[in-house]
XYZ file of C-alpha atoms in Angstrom:
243
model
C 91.414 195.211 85.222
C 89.048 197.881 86.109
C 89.950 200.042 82.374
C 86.788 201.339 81.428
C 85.521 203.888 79.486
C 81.970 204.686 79.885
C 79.141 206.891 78.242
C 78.782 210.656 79.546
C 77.454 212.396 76.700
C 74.270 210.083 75.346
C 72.569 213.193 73.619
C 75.698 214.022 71.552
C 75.348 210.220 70.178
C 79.105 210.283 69.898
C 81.579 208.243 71.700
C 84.906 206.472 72.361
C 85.297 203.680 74.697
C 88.185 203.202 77.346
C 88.134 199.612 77.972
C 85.633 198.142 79.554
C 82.132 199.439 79.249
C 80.795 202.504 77.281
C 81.536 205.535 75.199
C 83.210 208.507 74.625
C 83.678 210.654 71.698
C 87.138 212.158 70.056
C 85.808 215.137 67.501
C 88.804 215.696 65.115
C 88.238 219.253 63.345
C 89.066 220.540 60.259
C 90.064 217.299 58.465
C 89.207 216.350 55.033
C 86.167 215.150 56.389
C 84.362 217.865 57.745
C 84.622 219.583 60.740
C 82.270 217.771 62.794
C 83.879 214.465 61.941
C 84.692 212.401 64.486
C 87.938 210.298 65.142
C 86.222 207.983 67.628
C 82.216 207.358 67.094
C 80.861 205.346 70.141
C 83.979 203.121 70.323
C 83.190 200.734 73.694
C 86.324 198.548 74.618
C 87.145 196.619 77.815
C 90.771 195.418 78.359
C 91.753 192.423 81.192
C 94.302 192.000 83.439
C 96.941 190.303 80.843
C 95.101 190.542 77.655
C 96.343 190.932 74.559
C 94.482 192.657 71.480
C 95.621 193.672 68.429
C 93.328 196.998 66.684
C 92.987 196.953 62.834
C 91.591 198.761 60.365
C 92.552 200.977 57.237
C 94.896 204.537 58.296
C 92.508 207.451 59.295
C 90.185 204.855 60.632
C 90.921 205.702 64.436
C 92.919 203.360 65.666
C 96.548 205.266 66.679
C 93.606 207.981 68.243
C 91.964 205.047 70.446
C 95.206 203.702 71.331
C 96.509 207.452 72.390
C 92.775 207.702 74.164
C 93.333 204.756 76.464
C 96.605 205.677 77.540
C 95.760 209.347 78.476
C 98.039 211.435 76.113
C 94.661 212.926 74.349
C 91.192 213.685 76.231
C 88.113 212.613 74.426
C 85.412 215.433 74.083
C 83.004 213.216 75.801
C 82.889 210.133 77.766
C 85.306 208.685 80.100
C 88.272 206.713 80.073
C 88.681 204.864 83.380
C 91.764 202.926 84.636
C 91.488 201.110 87.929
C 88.850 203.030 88.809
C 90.610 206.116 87.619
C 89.439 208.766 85.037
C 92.075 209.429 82.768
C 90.041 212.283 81.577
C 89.691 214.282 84.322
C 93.355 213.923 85.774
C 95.840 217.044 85.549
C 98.736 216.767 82.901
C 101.710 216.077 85.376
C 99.679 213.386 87.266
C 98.497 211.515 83.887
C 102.294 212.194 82.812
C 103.420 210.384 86.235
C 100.845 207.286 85.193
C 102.524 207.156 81.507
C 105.678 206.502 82.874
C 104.691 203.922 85.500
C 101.483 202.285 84.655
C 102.222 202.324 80.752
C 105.062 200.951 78.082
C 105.129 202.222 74.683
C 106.541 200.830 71.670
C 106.307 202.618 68.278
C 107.216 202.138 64.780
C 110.300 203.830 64.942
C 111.364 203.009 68.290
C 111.739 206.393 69.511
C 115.318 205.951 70.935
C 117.122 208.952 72.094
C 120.196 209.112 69.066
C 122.743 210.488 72.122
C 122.208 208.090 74.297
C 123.311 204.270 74.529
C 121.352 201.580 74.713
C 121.816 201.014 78.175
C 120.530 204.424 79.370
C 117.698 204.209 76.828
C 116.243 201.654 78.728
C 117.273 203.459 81.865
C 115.704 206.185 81.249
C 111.883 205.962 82.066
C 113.177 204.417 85.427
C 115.000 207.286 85.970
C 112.549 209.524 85.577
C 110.283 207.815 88.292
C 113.074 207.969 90.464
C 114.890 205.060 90.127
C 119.369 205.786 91.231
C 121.160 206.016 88.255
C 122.898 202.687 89.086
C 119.798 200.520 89.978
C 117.917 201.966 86.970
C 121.578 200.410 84.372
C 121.712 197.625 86.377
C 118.524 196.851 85.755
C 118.588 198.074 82.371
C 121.658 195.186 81.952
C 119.393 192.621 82.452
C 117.267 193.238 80.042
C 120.000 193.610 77.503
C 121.114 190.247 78.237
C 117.432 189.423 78.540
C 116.770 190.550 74.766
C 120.096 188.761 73.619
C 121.999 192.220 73.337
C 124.505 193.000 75.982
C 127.283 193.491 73.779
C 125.175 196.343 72.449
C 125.635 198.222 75.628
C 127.056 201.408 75.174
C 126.176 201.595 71.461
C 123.612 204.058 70.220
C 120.731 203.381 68.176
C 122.460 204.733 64.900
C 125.000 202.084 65.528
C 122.020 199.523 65.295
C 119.607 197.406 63.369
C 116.313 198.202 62.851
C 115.395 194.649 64.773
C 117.920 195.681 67.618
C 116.113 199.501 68.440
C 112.652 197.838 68.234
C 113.827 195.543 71.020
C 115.469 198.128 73.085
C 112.292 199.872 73.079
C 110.065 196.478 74.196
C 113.234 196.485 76.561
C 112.449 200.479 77.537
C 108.481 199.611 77.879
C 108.848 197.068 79.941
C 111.400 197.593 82.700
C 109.406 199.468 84.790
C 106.675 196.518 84.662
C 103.955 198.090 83.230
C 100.022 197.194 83.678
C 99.650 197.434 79.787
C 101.971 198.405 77.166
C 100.710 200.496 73.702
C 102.249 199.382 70.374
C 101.849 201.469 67.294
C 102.694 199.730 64.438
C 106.083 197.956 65.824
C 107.012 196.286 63.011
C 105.990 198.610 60.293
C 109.547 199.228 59.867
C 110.988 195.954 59.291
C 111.408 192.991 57.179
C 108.644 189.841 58.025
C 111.081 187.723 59.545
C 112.267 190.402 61.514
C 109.029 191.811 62.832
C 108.115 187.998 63.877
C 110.957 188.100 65.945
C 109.753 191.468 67.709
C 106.650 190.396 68.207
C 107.212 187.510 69.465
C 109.800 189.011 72.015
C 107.496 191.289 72.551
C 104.336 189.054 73.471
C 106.956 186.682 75.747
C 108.101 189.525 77.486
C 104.804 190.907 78.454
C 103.623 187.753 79.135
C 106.069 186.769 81.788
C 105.594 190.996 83.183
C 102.001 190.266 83.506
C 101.228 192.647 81.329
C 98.344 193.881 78.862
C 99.358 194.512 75.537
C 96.897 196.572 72.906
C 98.859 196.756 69.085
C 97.858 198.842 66.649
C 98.762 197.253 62.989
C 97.291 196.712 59.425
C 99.671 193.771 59.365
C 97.328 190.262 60.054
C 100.491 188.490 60.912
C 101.019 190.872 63.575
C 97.646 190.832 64.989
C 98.085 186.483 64.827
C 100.263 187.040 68.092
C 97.257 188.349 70.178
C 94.531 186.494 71.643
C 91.862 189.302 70.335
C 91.292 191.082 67.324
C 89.529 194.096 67.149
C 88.985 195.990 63.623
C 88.121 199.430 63.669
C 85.873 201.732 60.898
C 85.879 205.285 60.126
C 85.926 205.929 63.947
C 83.881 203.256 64.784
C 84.988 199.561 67.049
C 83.506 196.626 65.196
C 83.732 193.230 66.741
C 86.112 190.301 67.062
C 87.999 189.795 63.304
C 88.155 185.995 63.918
């Protein structure tokens, strides 16, 4: 997978990494670390086709900004993030919007289910919004119900469920319009150990048999045991493999 970020600022001696070669550099002002701190500080990270990687590190060390970085929802203030051959940075908001919602799955640690709608239509949803007839998008949405072991859970809304249940709706959501790599913040940060196993390893199975990339973000080592790479990160800066 050609999801590279590399260096365009080498004077500035800052930079975050997309995935795959060099740098580029998130400056995060006015936090309690000065205004010139940055979030990302020459972070260099290469994804492939199928990988999984799990990001660690303490909070405020960078890791929900890389993760936010690679999928195009922020711009770094130098440096590149490419996927496919594609700059993330120097797309226009609708057309990096229109990549989110077909290239990318997102799971977070509170699921981020709409509360009015039922499950079915949750997962619906992003399909929907690429295009997708109402009827092919819930029939396809059904089969990932019964995929996930939740069909009966249908028409009910995510205040009529588990934690456990919304997290796999939303690995459900992420993954039904067969994304190249899917971003999970924390997904289990929410629930009880056994529980969280269970996500992740519906999660990891799913995207697995998608084809997909999957980069988690977690201070949980358990969590991080389900992916083939660990990455730990450092006040804004990428250090190497963790095992």
């Amino acid at each position: 997978m050609d999801y590279t970020a590399a260096m365009l600022n080498t004077q500035a001696g800052r930079g975050v990494t997309g995935v795959a070669s060099p740098t580029s550099a998130v400056s995060v002002p006015n936090t309690p670390f000065g205004p010139s701190a940055l979030a990302l500080n020459h972070v260099n990270f290469a994804l492939g086709e199928g990988e999984t990687v799990a990001v660690m590190g303490p909070s405020g060390s960078g890791k929900s900004t890389l993760l936010h970085a690679l999928a195009g929802i922020i711009r770094p203030t130098a440096g590149t993030v490419m996927f496919r051959g594609v700059n993330l940075g120097t797309m226009g908001d609708a057309d990096r919007t229109r990549l989110r919602r077909s290239a990318f799955g997102f799971v977070f640690q509170s699921g981020q289910l709409l509360p009015e709608l039922p499950a079915v239509e949750n997962i619906a949803l992003p399909m929907m919004l690429g295009g997708v007839p109402y009827r092919d998008a819930t029939d396809a949405a059904m089969l990932w119900l019964e995929r996930m072991g939740l069909k009966a859970l249908a028409t009910h809304r995510p205040g009529e469920m588990s934690g456990g249940q919304m997290q796999r709706i939303a690995i459900a959501r992420a993954l039904a319009v067969r994304p190249a790599v899917v971003f999970a913040d924390e997904p289990t940060g929410a629930l009880d150990q056994t529980t969280g196993r269970e996500v992740m390893g519906i999660l990891m199975a799913a995207a697995r048999d998608n084809g997909a990339a999957v980069v988690v973000v977690t201070h949980d080592p358990n969590v991080a045991a389900f992916c083939s790479r660990t990455v730990t990160m450092q006040d804004g800066r990428l250090g190497g493999d963790a095992r």
